[in-house]
CSV table of C-alpha atoms and ligand atoms in Angstrom, one decimal:
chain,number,residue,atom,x,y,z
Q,13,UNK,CA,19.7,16.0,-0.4
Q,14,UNK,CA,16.1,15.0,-1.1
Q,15,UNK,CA,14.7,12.3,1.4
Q,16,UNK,CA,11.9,10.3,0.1
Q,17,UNK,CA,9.3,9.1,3.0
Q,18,UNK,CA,8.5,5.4,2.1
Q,19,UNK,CA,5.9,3.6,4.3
Q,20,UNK,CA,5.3,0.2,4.4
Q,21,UNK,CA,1.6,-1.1,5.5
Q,22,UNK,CA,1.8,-5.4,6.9
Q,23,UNK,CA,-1.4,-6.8,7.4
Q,24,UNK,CA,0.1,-10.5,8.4
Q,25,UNK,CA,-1.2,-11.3,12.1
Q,26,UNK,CA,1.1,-14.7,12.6
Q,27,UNK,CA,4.5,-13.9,14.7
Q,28,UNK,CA,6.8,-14.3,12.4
Q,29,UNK,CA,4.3,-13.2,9.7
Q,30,UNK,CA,5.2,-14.1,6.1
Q,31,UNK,CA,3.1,-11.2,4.9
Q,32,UNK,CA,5.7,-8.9,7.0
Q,33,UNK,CA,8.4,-11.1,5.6
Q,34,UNK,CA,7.5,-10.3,2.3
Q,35,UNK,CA,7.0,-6.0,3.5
Q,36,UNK,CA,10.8,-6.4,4.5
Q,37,UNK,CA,12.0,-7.8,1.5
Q,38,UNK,CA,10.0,-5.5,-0.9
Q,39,UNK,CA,11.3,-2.3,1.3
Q,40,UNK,CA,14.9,-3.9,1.1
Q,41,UNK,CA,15.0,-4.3,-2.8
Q,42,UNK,CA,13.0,-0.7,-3.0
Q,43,UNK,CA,15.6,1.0,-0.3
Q,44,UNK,CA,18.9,-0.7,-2.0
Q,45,UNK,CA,17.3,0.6,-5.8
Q,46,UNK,CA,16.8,4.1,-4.7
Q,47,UNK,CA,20.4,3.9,-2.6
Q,48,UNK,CA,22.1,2.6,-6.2
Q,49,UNK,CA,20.5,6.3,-7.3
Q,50,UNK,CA,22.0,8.6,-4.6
Q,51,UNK,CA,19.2,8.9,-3.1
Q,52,UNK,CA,18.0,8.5,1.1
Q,53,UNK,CA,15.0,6.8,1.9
Q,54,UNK,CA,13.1,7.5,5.3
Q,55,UNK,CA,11.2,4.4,6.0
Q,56,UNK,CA,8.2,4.1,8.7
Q,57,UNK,CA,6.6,0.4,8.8
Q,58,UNK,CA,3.1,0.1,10.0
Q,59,UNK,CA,2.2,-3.3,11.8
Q,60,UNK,CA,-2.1,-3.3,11.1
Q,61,UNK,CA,-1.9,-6.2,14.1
Q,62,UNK,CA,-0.4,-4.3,16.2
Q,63,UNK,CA,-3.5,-1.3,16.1
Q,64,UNK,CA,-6.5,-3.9,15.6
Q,65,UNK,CA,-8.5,-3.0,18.8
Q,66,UNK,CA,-7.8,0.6,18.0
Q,67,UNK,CA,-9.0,0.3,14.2
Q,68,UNK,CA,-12.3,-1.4,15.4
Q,69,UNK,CA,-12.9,1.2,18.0
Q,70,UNK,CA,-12.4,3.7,15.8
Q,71,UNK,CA,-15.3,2.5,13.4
Q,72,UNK,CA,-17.1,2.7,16.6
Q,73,UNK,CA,-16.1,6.0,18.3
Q,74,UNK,CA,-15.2,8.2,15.5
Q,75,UNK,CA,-12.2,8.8,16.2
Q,76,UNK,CA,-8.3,6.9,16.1
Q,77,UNK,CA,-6.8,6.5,18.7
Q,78,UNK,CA,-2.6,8.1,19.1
Q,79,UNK,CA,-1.1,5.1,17.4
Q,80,UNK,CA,-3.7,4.6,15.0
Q,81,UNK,CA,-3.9,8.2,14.1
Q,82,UNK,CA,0.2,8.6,13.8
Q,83,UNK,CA,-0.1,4.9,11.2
Q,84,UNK,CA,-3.1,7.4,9.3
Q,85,UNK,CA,-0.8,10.9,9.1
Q,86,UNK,CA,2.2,8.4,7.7
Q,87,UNK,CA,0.4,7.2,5.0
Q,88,UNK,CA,-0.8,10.4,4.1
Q,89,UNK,CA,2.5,12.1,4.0
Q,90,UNK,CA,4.2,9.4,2.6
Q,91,UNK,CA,5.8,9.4,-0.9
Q,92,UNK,CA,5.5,6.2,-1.5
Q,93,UNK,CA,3.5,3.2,0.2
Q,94,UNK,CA,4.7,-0.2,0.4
Q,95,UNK,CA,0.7,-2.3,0.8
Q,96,UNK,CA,0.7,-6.0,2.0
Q,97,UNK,CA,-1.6,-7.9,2.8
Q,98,UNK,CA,-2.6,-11.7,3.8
Q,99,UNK,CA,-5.1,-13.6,1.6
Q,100,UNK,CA,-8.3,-14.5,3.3
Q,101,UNK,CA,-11.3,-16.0,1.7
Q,102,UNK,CA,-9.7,-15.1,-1.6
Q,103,UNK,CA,-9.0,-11.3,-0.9
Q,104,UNK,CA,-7.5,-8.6,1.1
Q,105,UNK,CA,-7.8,-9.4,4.8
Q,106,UNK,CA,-10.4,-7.9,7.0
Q,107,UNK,CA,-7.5,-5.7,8.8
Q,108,UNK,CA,-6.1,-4.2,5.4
Q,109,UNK,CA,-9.2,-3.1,4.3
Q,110,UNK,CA,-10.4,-1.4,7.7
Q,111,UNK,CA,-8.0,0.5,7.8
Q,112,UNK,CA,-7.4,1.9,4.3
Q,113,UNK,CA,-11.3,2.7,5.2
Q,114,UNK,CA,-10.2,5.0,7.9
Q,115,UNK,CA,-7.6,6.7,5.5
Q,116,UNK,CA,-8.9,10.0,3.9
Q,117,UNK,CA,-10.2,9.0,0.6
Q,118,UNK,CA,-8.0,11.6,-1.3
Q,119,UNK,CA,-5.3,10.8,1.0
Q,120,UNK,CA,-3.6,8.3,-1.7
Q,121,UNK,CA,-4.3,10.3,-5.1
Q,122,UNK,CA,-1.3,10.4,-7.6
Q,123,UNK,CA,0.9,8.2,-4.8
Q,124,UNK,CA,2.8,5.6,-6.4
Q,125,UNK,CA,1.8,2.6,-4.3
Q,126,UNK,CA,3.4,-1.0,-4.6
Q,127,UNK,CA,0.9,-4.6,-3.7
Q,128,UNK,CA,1.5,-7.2,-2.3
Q,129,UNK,CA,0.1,-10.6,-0.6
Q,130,UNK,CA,0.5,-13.7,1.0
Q,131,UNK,CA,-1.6,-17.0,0.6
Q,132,UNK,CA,-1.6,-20.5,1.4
Q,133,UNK,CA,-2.5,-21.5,-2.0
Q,134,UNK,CA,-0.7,-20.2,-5.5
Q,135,UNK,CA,-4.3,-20.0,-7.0
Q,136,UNK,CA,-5.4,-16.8,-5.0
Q,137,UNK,CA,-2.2,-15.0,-6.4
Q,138,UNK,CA,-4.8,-13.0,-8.7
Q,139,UNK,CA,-6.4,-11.7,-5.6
Q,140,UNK,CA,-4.3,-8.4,-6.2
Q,141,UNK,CA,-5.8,-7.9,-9.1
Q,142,UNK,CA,-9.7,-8.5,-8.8
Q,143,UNK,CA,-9.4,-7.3,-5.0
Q,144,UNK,CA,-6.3,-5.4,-4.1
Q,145,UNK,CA,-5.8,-3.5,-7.6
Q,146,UNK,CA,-9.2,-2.2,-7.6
Q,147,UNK,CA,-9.0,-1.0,-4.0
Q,148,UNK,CA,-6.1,0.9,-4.8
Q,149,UNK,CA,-7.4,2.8,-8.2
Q,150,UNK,CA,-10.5,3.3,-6.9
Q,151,UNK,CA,-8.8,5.8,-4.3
Q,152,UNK,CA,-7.0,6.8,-7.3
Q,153,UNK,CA,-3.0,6.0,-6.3
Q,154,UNK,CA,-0.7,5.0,-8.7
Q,155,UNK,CA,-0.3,1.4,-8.5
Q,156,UNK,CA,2.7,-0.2,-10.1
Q,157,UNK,CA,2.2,-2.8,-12.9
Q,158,UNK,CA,3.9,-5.6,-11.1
Q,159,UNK,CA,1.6,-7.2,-7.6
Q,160,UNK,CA,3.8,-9.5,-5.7
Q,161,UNK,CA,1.7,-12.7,-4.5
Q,162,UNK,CA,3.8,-14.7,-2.0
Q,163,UNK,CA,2.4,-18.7,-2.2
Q,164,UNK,CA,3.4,-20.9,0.9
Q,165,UNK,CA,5.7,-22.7,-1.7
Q,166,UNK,CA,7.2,-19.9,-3.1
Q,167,UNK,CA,9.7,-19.2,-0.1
Q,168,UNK,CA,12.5,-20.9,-1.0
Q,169,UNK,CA,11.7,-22.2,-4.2
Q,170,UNK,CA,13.7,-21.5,-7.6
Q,171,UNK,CA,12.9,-19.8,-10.3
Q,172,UNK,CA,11.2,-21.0,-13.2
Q,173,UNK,CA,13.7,-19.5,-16.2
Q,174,UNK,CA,11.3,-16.4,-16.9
Q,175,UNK,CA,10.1,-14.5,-14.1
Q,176,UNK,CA,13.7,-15.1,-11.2
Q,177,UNK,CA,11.0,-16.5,-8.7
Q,178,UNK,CA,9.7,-14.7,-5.7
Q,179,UNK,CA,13.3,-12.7,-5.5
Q,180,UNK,CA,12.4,-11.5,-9.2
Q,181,UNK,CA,9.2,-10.5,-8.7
Q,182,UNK,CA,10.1,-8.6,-5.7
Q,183,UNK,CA,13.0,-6.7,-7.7
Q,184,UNK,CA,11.1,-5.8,-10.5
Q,185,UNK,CA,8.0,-4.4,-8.4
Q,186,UNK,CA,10.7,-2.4,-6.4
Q,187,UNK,CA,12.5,-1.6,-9.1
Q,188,UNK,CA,8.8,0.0,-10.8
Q,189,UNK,CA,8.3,1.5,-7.6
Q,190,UNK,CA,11.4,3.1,-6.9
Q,191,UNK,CA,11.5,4.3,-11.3
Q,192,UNK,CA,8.2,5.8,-10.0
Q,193,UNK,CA,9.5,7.8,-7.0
Q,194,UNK,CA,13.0,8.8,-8.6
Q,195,UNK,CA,11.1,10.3,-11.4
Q,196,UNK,CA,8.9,12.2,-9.2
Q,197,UNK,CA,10.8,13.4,-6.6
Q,198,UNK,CA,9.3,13.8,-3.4
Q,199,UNK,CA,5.6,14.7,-2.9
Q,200,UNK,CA,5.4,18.8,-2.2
Q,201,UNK,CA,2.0,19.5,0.0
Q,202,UNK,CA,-1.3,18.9,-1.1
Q,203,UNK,CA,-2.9,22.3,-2.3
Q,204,UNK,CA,-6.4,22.6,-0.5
Q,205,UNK,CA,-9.0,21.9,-2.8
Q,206,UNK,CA,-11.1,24.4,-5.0
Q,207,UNK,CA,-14.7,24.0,-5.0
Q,208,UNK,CA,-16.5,25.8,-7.5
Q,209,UNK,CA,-20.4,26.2,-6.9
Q,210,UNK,CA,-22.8,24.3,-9.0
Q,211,UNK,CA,-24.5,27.1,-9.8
Q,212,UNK,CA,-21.8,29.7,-11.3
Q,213,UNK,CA,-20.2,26.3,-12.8
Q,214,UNK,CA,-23.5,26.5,-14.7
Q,215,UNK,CA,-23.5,30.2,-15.1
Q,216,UNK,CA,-19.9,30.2,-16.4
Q,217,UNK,CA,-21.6,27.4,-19.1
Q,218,UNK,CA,-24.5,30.2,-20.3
Q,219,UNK,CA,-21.8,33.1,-20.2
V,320,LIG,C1,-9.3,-16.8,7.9
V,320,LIG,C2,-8.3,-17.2,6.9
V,320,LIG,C3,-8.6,-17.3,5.6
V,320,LIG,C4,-7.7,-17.6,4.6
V,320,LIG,N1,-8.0,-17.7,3.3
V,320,LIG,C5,-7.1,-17.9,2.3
V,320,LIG,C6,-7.4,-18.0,1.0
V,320,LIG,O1,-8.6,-17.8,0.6
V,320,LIG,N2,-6.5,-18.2,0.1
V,320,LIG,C7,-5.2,-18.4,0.4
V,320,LIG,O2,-4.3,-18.6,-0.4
V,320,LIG,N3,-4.8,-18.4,1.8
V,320,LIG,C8,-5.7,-18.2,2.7
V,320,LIG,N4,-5.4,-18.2,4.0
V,320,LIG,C9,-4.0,-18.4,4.4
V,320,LIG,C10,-3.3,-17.0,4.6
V,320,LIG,O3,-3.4,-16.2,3.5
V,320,LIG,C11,-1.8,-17.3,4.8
V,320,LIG,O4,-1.6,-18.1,5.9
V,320,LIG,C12,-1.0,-16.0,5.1
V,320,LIG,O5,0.1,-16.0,4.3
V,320,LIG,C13,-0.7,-15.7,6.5
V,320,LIG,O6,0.0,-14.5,6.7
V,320,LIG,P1,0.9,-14.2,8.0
V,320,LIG,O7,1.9,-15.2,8.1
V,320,LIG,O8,1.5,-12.8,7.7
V,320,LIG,O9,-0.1,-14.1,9.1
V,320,LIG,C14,-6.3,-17.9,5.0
V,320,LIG,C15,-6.0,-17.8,6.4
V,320,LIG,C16,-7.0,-17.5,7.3
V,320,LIG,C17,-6.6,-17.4,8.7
């Protein structure tokens, strides 16, 4: 049987962290989905807090430290990534960003990746899409329609008729992610890149 490799990056820095809250939940609803489908789900969970000092000093030393560089090779191999991230000053934290700047650039292409955030406020929710969203395309995964935007008041709260709430929200963005992965299967190894020379590009073009 196929095992899909699903990691799940938590930028919260509280303990308890409602951003990690929010991880656990989405990974639950994306595990149980996949489960329903016969499929087995390997799941790694990377805690950003937890390699702070080592993100920073890699942006000063060139180079990640054990922990830091095992959190790097787990998102790269993964077939899936779970993204979440606390709201600050309306937009992915300082944390979440640093360290998708230390990830290889081609790293993410084609992955289907799900986002997700936490705020104080309900009016940052579209965050994910003018800060997180673009993030994500621009290192050219494939993000899933549905962001899930966690307000303070939306733990706990009902639903309002249409969307099921926070618990509906976080089944349908699991449910597009896990549609995504099923359909795929699992990743098979990057190929290594073919670079064709300016020059016979240009040649081939007068030939
Ligand atoms: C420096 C800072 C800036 C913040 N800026 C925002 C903000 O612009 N909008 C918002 O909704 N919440 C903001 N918050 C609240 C956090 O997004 C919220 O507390 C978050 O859910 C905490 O996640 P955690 O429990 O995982 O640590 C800010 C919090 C901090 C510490």
């Amino acid at each position: 049987m196929t095992v899909f490799r699903l990691v799940v990056v938590s930028a919260g820095l509280s303990k308890p962290s409602s951003t990690r809250l929010l991880a656990d939940r989405l990974t639950e609803s994306t595990v149980r989905q996949l489960s329903d489908g016969g499929r087995q789900i390997d799941v790694t969970v990377v805690e950003l807090r937890d390699l702070a000092t080592e993100i920073a000093n890699n942006f000063v030393t060139g180079f990640p430290g054990a922990a830091l560089r095992a959190a790097i090779e787990a998102v790269t191999g993964a077939d899936a990534v779970i993204a979440v991230t606390p709201i600050f000053t309306a937009s992915y934290s300082g944390l979440f960003k640093s360290f998708f700047d230390l990830v290889d650039h081609d790293a993410l292409t084609g992955k289907p990746v799900l986002i997700a955030a936490t705020g104080g406020t309900p009016r940052h929710s579209l965050a994910l899409e003018h800060a997180v969203r673009p993030l994500f395309s621009y290192l050219r995964a494939v993000v899933v329609p549905t962001a899930v935007y966690a307000a303070t008041d939306d733990w706990g709260a009902a639903g309002d008729g249409l969307t099921g709430g926070l618990p509906g929200r976080i089944d349908r963005a699991a449910g597009e992610l896990a549609a995504l992965l099923a359909g795929r299967g699992p990743a098979a190894p990057a190929l290594p890149e073919q670079v064709v020379p300016f020059a016979e590009q240009l040649a081939a073009l007068r030939a």
